[in-house]
mmCIF file with all atom_site columns, C-alpha atoms in Angstrom:
data_model
loop_
_atom_site.group_PDB
_atom_site.id
_atom_site.type_symbol
_atom_site.label_atom_id
_atom_site.label_alt_id
_atom_site.label_comp_id
_atom_site.label_asym_id
_atom_site.label_entity_id
_atom_site.label_seq_id
_atom_site.pdbx_PDB_ins_code
_atom_site.Cartn_x
_atom_site.Cartn_y
_atom_site.Cartn_z
_atom_site.occupancy
_atom_site.B_iso_or_equiv
_atom_site.pdbx_formal_charge
_atom_site.auth_seq_id
_atom_site.auth_comp_id
_atom_site.auth_asym_id
_atom_site.auth_atom_id
_atom_site.pdbx_PDB_model_num
ATOM 1   C CA . MET A 1 1   ? 6.709   -2.052  -3.445  1.00 56.00 ? 1   MET A CA 1
ATOM 2   C CA . ARG A 1 2   ? 6.525   1.211   -4.958  1.00 61.00 ? 2   ARG A CA 1
ATOM 3   C CA . GLU A 1 3   ? 7.231   2.821   -0.922  1.00 64.00 ? 3   GLU A CA 1
ATOM 4   C CA . TYR A 1 4   ? 10.133  1.016   0.362   1.00 60.00 ? 4   TYR A CA 1
ATOM 5   C CA . MET A 1 5   ? 11.268  -1.049  -2.905  1.00 65.00 ? 5   MET A CA 1
ATOM 6   C CA . LYS A 1 6   ? 11.181  0.855   -5.951  1.00 67.00 ? 6   LYS A CA 1
ATOM 7   C CA . GLY A 1 7   ? 14.276  -0.882  -7.365  1.00 70.00 ? 7   GLY A CA 1
ATOM 8   C CA . LYS A 1 8   ? 13.314  -4.132  -6.816  1.00 73.00 ? 8   LYS A CA 1
ATOM 9   C CA . MET A 1 9   ? 11.172  -4.917  -9.765  1.00 71.00 ? 9   MET A CA 1
ATOM 10  C CA . LEU A 1 10  ? 13.326  -2.751  -12.126 1.00 77.00 ? 10  LEU A CA 1
ATOM 11  C CA . PRO A 1 11  ? 13.154  -2.377  -15.239 1.00 82.00 ? 11  PRO A CA 1
ATOM 12  C CA . PHE A 1 12  ? 8.847   -2.994  -14.480 1.00 82.00 ? 12  PHE A CA 1
ATOM 13  C CA . LYS A 1 13  ? 6.774   -1.450  -13.127 1.00 84.00 ? 13  LYS A CA 1
ATOM 14  C CA . PRO A 1 14  ? 4.999   -2.072  -9.353  1.00 80.00 ? 14  PRO A CA 1
ATOM 15  C CA . GLU A 1 15  ? 1.605   -2.918  -11.053 1.00 83.00 ? 15  GLU A CA 1
ATOM 16  C CA . GLU A 1 16  ? 3.702   -5.467  -12.788 1.00 87.00 ? 16  GLU A CA 1
ATOM 17  C CA . TRP A 1 17  ? 4.833   -7.009  -9.360  1.00 87.00 ? 17  TRP A CA 1
ATOM 18  C CA . ASN A 1 18  ? 2.409   -10.060 -9.325  1.00 90.00 ? 18  ASN A CA 1
ATOM 19  C CA . SER A 1 19  ? 2.828   -11.264 -12.734 1.00 93.00 ? 19  SER A CA 1
ATOM 20  C CA . ILE A 1 20  ? 6.604   -10.856 -12.352 1.00 92.00 ? 20  ILE A CA 1
ATOM 21  C CA . VAL A 1 21  ? 6.413   -13.040 -9.299  1.00 94.00 ? 21  VAL A CA 1
ATOM 22  C CA . THR A 1 22  ? 4.177   -15.629 -10.878 1.00 96.00 ? 22  THR A CA 1
ATOM 23  C CA . THR A 1 23  ? 6.472   -15.597 -13.874 1.00 96.00 ? 23  THR A CA 1
ATOM 24  C CA . GLY A 1 24  ? 9.159   -16.128 -12.130 1.00 96.00 ? 24  GLY A CA 1
ATOM 25  C CA . ILE A 1 25  ? 8.429   -18.599 -9.445  1.00 97.00 ? 25  ILE A CA 1
ATOM 26  C CA . GLU A 1 26  ? 6.330   -20.852 -12.191 1.00 98.00 ? 26  GLU A CA 1
ATOM 27  C CA . ILE A 1 27  ? 9.404   -21.137 -14.123 1.00 98.00 ? 27  ILE A CA 1
ATOM 28  C CA . LEU A 1 28  ? 11.671  -22.232 -11.141 1.00 98.00 ? 28  LEU A CA 1
ATOM 29  C CA . ASN A 1 29  ? 9.205   -24.982 -10.446 1.00 98.00 ? 29  ASN A CA 1
ATOM 30  C CA . GLU A 1 30  ? 9.303   -26.116 -13.947 1.00 98.00 ? 30  GLU A CA 1
ATOM 31  C CA . ASN A 1 31  ? 12.935  -26.380 -13.157 1.00 98.00 ? 31  ASN A CA 1
ATOM 32  C CA . ARG A 1 32  ? 12.162  -28.345 -9.854  1.00 96.00 ? 32  ARG A CA 1
ATOM 33  C CA . ILE A 1 33  ? 13.434  -25.586 -7.704  1.00 97.00 ? 33  ILE A CA 1
ATOM 34  C CA . TRP A 1 34  ? 11.013  -24.498 -4.741  1.00 96.00 ? 34  TRP A CA 1
ATOM 35  C CA . PRO A 1 35  ? 11.931  -20.925 -4.006  1.00 97.00 ? 35  PRO A CA 1
ATOM 36  C CA . LEU A 1 36  ? 11.386  -19.650 -0.443  1.00 96.00 ? 36  LEU A CA 1
ATOM 37  C CA . ALA A 1 37  ? 9.598   -16.148 -0.274  1.00 96.00 ? 37  ALA A CA 1
ATOM 38  C CA . THR A 1 38  ? 9.973   -13.516 2.657   1.00 94.00 ? 38  THR A CA 1
ATOM 39  C CA . LEU A 1 39  ? 6.929   -11.443 3.336   1.00 94.00 ? 39  LEU A CA 1
ATOM 40  C CA . ILE A 1 40  ? 7.459   -8.599  5.571   1.00 92.00 ? 40  ILE A CA 1
ATOM 41  C CA . ILE A 1 41  ? 4.267   -8.011  7.655   1.00 92.00 ? 41  ILE A CA 1
ATOM 42  C CA . GLY A 1 42  ? 3.497   -4.363  9.554   1.00 89.00 ? 42  GLY A CA 1
ATOM 43  C CA . LEU A 1 43  ? 5.192   -2.305  7.497   1.00 86.00 ? 43  LEU A CA 1
ATOM 44  C CA . GLN A 1 44  ? 4.745   1.503   8.427   1.00 83.00 ? 44  GLN A CA 1
ATOM 45  C CA . GLY A 1 45  ? 1.691   2.483   6.303   1.00 86.00 ? 45  GLY A CA 1
ATOM 46  C CA . GLU A 1 46  ? 0.650   -0.577  5.090   1.00 89.00 ? 46  GLU A CA 1
ATOM 47  C CA . THR A 1 47  ? -3.387  -1.133  5.184   1.00 92.00 ? 47  THR A CA 1
ATOM 48  C CA . ASP A 1 48  ? -5.767  -4.035  4.780   1.00 94.00 ? 48  ASP A CA 1
ATOM 49  C CA . LYS A 1 49  ? -5.792  -3.061  0.981   1.00 94.00 ? 49  LYS A CA 1
ATOM 50  C CA . ASP A 1 50  ? -2.497  -4.222  0.845   1.00 92.00 ? 50  ASP A CA 1
ATOM 51  C CA . THR A 1 51  ? -2.740  -6.964  2.900   1.00 94.00 ? 51  THR A CA 1
ATOM 52  C CA . VAL A 1 52  ? -5.932  -8.097  0.716   1.00 96.00 ? 52  VAL A CA 1
ATOM 53  C CA . ALA A 1 53  ? -3.554  -7.673  -2.384  1.00 93.00 ? 53  ALA A CA 1
ATOM 54  C CA . THR A 1 54  ? -0.492  -10.103 -0.846  1.00 94.00 ? 54  THR A CA 1
ATOM 55  C CA . LEU A 1 55  ? -3.589  -12.450 -0.391  1.00 96.00 ? 55  LEU A CA 1
ATOM 56  C CA . GLU A 1 56  ? -4.952  -12.288 -3.901  1.00 96.00 ? 56  GLU A CA 1
ATOM 57  C CA . LEU A 1 57  ? -1.135  -12.754 -4.500  1.00 96.00 ? 57  LEU A CA 1
ATOM 58  C CA . LEU A 1 58  ? -0.962  -15.929 -2.550  1.00 96.00 ? 58  LEU A CA 1
ATOM 59  C CA . ASP A 1 59  ? -3.762  -17.295 -4.383  1.00 96.00 ? 59  ASP A CA 1
ATOM 60  C CA . GLU A 1 60  ? -2.513  -16.890 -7.779  1.00 95.00 ? 60  GLU A CA 1
ATOM 61  C CA . LEU A 1 61  ? 0.725   -18.571 -6.463  1.00 96.00 ? 61  LEU A CA 1
ATOM 62  C CA . ARG A 1 62  ? -2.066  -21.617 -5.185  1.00 94.00 ? 62  ARG A CA 1
ATOM 63  C CA . HIS A 1 63  ? -0.465  -23.730 -7.477  1.00 95.00 ? 63  HIS A CA 1
ATOM 64  C CA . CYS A 1 64  ? 2.907   -23.366 -7.068  1.00 97.00 ? 64  CYS A CA 1
ATOM 65  C CA . LYS A 1 65  ? 5.953   -25.040 -4.438  1.00 97.00 ? 65  LYS A CA 1
ATOM 66  C CA . VAL A 1 66  ? 6.769   -22.164 -2.607  1.00 97.00 ? 66  VAL A CA 1
ATOM 67  C CA . PHE A 1 67  ? 8.084   -21.812 0.952   1.00 97.00 ? 67  PHE A CA 1
ATOM 68  C CA . TYR A 1 68  ? 6.295   -18.966 2.172   1.00 97.00 ? 68  TYR A CA 1
ATOM 69  C CA . VAL A 1 69  ? 8.174   -16.953 5.685   1.00 96.00 ? 69  VAL A CA 1
ATOM 70  C CA . PRO A 1 70  ? 5.623   -14.308 7.099   1.00 94.00 ? 70  PRO A CA 1
ATOM 71  C CA . LEU A 1 71  ? 8.081   -11.858 8.955   1.00 93.00 ? 71  LEU A CA 1
ATOM 72  C CA . LEU A 1 72  ? 6.616   -9.154  11.367  1.00 89.00 ? 72  LEU A CA 1
ATOM 73  C CA . PHE A 1 73  ? 8.169   -6.196  10.592  1.00 87.00 ? 73  PHE A CA 1
ATOM 74  C CA . THR A 1 74  ? 11.668  -5.028  12.365  1.00 81.00 ? 74  THR A CA 1
ATOM 75  C CA . SER A 1 75  ? 13.581  -1.874  11.908  1.00 71.00 ? 75  SER A CA 1
ATOM 76  C CA . GLU A 1 76  ? 16.926  -1.633  11.676  1.00 66.00 ? 76  GLU A CA 1
ATOM 77  C CA . GLU A 1 77  ? 19.842  1.107   12.768  1.00 60.00 ? 77  GLU A CA 1
ATOM 78  C CA . ASP A 1 78  ? 20.348  1.749   9.294   1.00 58.00 ? 78  ASP A CA 1
ATOM 79  C CA . CYS A 1 79  ? 17.373  1.777   7.109   1.00 62.00 ? 79  CYS A CA 1
ATOM 80  C CA . MET A 1 80  ? 14.881  4.176   6.225   1.00 57.00 ? 80  MET A CA 1
ATOM 81  C CA . LEU A 1 81  ? 12.063  3.180   8.794   1.00 61.00 ? 81  LEU A CA 1
ATOM 82  C CA . LYS A 1 82  ? 14.400  3.161   11.802  1.00 62.00 ? 82  LYS A CA 1
ATOM 83  C CA . GLU A 1 83  ? 11.944  5.350   13.481  1.00 63.00 ? 83  GLU A CA 1
ATOM 84  C CA . ALA A 1 84  ? 9.164   3.233   12.721  1.00 64.00 ? 84  ALA A CA 1
ATOM 85  C CA . ARG A 1 85  ? 7.396   1.030   15.184  1.00 67.00 ? 85  ARG A CA 1
ATOM 86  C CA . HIS A 1 86  ? 8.267   -3.068  15.380  1.00 70.00 ? 86  HIS A CA 1
ATOM 87  C CA . MET A 1 87  ? 5.418   -5.008  14.242  1.00 73.00 ? 87  MET A CA 1
ATOM 88  C CA . ASP A 1 88  ? 4.454   -7.853  17.135  1.00 75.00 ? 88  ASP A CA 1
ATOM 89  C CA . LEU A 1 89  ? 1.308   -9.924  17.348  1.00 78.00 ? 89  LEU A CA 1
ATOM 90  C CA . LYS A 1 90  ? -0.533  -7.900  19.606  1.00 79.00 ? 90  LYS A CA 1
ATOM 91  C CA . HIS A 1 91  ? -0.894  -5.058  17.386  1.00 80.00 ? 91  HIS A CA 1
ATOM 92  C CA . LEU A 1 92  ? -1.786  -7.260  14.008  1.00 86.00 ? 92  LEU A CA 1
ATOM 93  C CA . THR A 1 93  ? -4.956  -7.125  12.358  1.00 89.00 ? 93  THR A CA 1
ATOM 94  C CA . PRO A 1 94  ? -7.220  -9.947  11.572  1.00 90.00 ? 94  PRO A CA 1
ATOM 95  C CA . LEU A 1 95  ? -6.285  -10.152 8.007   1.00 93.00 ? 95  LEU A CA 1
ATOM 96  C CA . GLN A 1 96  ? -2.806  -9.393  9.068   1.00 91.00 ? 96  GLN A CA 1
ATOM 97  C CA . SER A 1 97  ? -3.327  -12.758 10.891  1.00 91.00 ? 97  SER A CA 1
ATOM 98  C CA . ASP A 1 98  ? -4.991  -14.451 8.220   1.00 93.00 ? 98  ASP A CA 1
ATOM 99  C CA . LEU A 1 99  ? -2.224  -13.619 6.186   1.00 94.00 ? 99  LEU A CA 1
ATOM 100 C CA . ILE A 1 100 ? 0.278   -15.601 8.377   1.00 92.00 ? 100 ILE A CA 1
ATOM 101 C CA . ALA A 1 101 ? -2.285  -18.348 8.863   1.00 93.00 ? 101 ALA A CA 1
ATOM 102 C CA . THR A 1 102 ? -2.297  -18.833 5.013   1.00 94.00 ? 102 THR A CA 1
ATOM 103 C CA . CYS A 1 103 ? 1.534   -18.653 4.334   1.00 95.00 ? 103 CYS A CA 1
ATOM 104 C CA . TRP A 1 104 ? 1.684   -21.785 6.977   1.00 93.00 ? 104 TRP A CA 1
ATOM 105 C CA . LYS A 1 105 ? -1.296  -23.562 5.748   1.00 94.00 ? 105 LYS A CA 1
ATOM 106 C CA . ARG A 1 106 ? 0.244   -23.211 2.329   1.00 94.00 ? 106 ARG A CA 1
ATOM 107 C CA . ASN A 1 107 ? 3.652   -24.623 3.575   1.00 95.00 ? 107 ASN A CA 1
ATOM 108 C CA . ILE A 1 108 ? 2.087   -27.418 5.348   1.00 94.00 ? 108 ILE A CA 1
ATOM 109 C CA . GLU A 1 109 ? -0.027  -28.397 2.161   1.00 92.00 ? 109 GLU A CA 1
ATOM 110 C CA . VAL A 1 110 ? 3.115   -28.479 0.025   1.00 93.00 ? 110 VAL A CA 1
ATOM 111 C CA . PHE A 1 111 ? 5.711   -29.918 2.457   1.00 93.00 ? 111 PHE A CA 1
ATOM 112 C CA . VAL A 1 112 ? 3.986   -31.872 4.706   1.00 93.00 ? 112 VAL A CA 1
ATOM 113 C CA . ALA A 1 113 ? 2.710   -35.093 3.981   1.00 94.00 ? 113 ALA A CA 1
ATOM 114 C CA . LYS A 1 114 ? -0.494  -35.618 4.181   1.00 92.00 ? 114 LYS A CA 1
ATOM 115 C CA . LYS A 1 115 ? -0.449  -38.776 6.860   1.00 95.00 ? 115 LYS A CA 1
ATOM 116 C CA . GLU A 1 116 ? 1.750   -36.612 9.174   1.00 94.00 ? 116 GLU A CA 1
ATOM 117 C CA . HIS A 1 117 ? -0.684  -33.445 9.029   1.00 92.00 ? 117 HIS A CA 1
ATOM 118 C CA . TRP A 1 118 ? -2.671  -35.060 12.341  1.00 92.00 ? 118 TRP A CA 1
ATOM 119 C CA . LYS A 1 119 ? 0.493   -34.444 14.212  1.00 94.00 ? 119 LYS A CA 1
ATOM 120 C CA . ILE A 1 120 ? 0.438   -30.884 12.781  1.00 92.00 ? 120 ILE A CA 1
ATOM 121 C CA . LYS A 1 121 ? -3.490  -30.422 14.428  1.00 92.00 ? 121 LYS A CA 1
ATOM 122 C CA . LEU A 1 122 ? -2.200  -32.297 17.961  1.00 93.00 ? 122 LEU A CA 1
ATOM 123 C CA . GLY A 1 123 ? 0.611   -29.758 18.390  1.00 94.00 ? 123 GLY A CA 1
ATOM 124 C CA . THR A 1 124 ? -0.890  -26.679 17.384  1.00 92.00 ? 124 THR A CA 1
ATOM 125 C CA . MET A 1 125 ? -3.819  -27.398 19.557  1.00 91.00 ? 125 MET A CA 1
ATOM 126 C CA . ILE A 1 126 ? -1.657  -28.192 22.396  1.00 94.00 ? 126 ILE A CA 1
ATOM 127 C CA . ALA A 1 127 ? 0.525   -24.846 21.871  1.00 92.00 ? 127 ALA A CA 1
ATOM 128 C CA . TYR A 1 128 ? -2.435  -23.248 21.861  1.00 91.00 ? 128 TYR A CA 1
ATOM 129 C CA . ALA A 1 129 ? -4.219  -24.239 24.876  1.00 91.00 ? 129 ALA A CA 1
ATOM 130 C CA . MET A 1 130 ? -0.750  -24.195 26.894  1.00 92.00 ? 130 MET A CA 1
ATOM 131 C CA . TYR A 1 131 ? 1.004   -20.829 25.769  1.00 90.00 ? 131 TYR A CA 1
ATOM 132 C CA . TYR A 1 132 ? -0.822  -18.765 22.776  1.00 87.00 ? 132 TYR A CA 1
ATOM 133 C CA . ARG A 1 133 ? -4.506  -18.366 24.938  1.00 89.00 ? 133 ARG A CA 1
ATOM 134 C CA . TRP A 1 134 ? -2.515  -17.806 28.020  1.00 88.00 ? 134 TRP A CA 1
ATOM 135 C CA . LYS A 1 135 ? -0.019  -14.718 26.338  1.00 86.00 ? 135 LYS A CA 1
ATOM 136 C CA . HIS A 1 136 ? -2.468  -13.780 23.304  1.00 84.00 ? 136 HIS A CA 1
ATOM 137 C CA . GLY A 1 137 ? -5.954  -14.417 24.223  1.00 83.00 ? 137 GLY A CA 1
ATOM 138 C CA . ARG A 1 138 ? -8.658  -16.063 21.734  1.00 86.00 ? 138 ARG A CA 1
ATOM 139 C CA . LYS A 1 139 ? -7.404  -13.528 18.990  1.00 84.00 ? 139 LYS A CA 1
ATOM 140 C CA . LEU A 1 140 ? -4.887  -16.582 17.160  1.00 86.00 ? 140 LEU A CA 1
ATOM 141 C CA . LEU A 1 141 ? -7.193  -19.240 17.666  1.00 89.00 ? 141 LEU A CA 1
ATOM 142 C CA . LYS A 1 142 ? -8.558  -18.530 14.427  1.00 90.00 ? 142 LYS A CA 1
ATOM 143 C CA . PRO A 1 143 ? -5.342  -18.217 12.839  1.00 90.00 ? 143 PRO A CA 1
ATOM 144 C CA . ILE A 1 144 ? -4.145  -21.518 14.089  1.00 90.00 ? 144 ILE A CA 1
ATOM 145 C CA . MET A 1 145 ? -6.952  -23.258 13.233  1.00 90.00 ? 145 MET A CA 1
ATOM 146 C CA . LYS A 1 146 ? -6.563  -22.530 10.002  1.00 90.00 ? 146 LYS A CA 1
ATOM 147 C CA . PHE A 1 147 ? -2.967  -23.017 9.609   1.00 88.00 ? 147 PHE A CA 1
ATOM 148 C CA . SER A 1 148 ? -3.492  -26.698 11.239  1.00 90.00 ? 148 SER A CA 1
ATOM 149 C CA . GLY A 1 149 ? -6.152  -27.739 8.892   1.00 86.00 ? 149 GLY A CA 1
ATOM 150 C CA . TRP A 1 150 ? -8.945  -27.631 11.264  1.00 81.00 ? 150 TRP A CA 1
ATOM 151 C CA . ARG A 1 151 ? -11.071 -24.933 9.326   1.00 73.00 ? 151 ARG A CA 1
ATOM 152 C CA . GLU A 1 152 ? -10.496 -23.156 6.312   1.00 66.00 ? 152 GLU A CA 1
#
């Protein structure tokens, strides 16, 4: 937040970000508003510490209704990071893969009826067997199993 989005949380400090987000989403949920939250993964200079901090924020929000959209970083022509390398599935760290899986697992838990979860389990394993295993190897198996509900 401090490096690329200094003004996003003004008049608050970057250290207060988790509290601002948590309080804001709780207020929205109390008023039956379920926000969509985008998370950019793979920003230039992102560390495992940053990814862990994001996972901790998701843990703080586990009782809230939020639809998470994890996005892989893509630089735009007119932005300060236009020269930065785009993020793709090949370059994700295990922690970043876990972050994406956690986001989709939460989405499924909140927005898909329990009786429909079997369809997600079946569909994700078919997709893995028919496409992702051949395209990305075993790297995506654990994240896919996590968000589909096959493992924690």
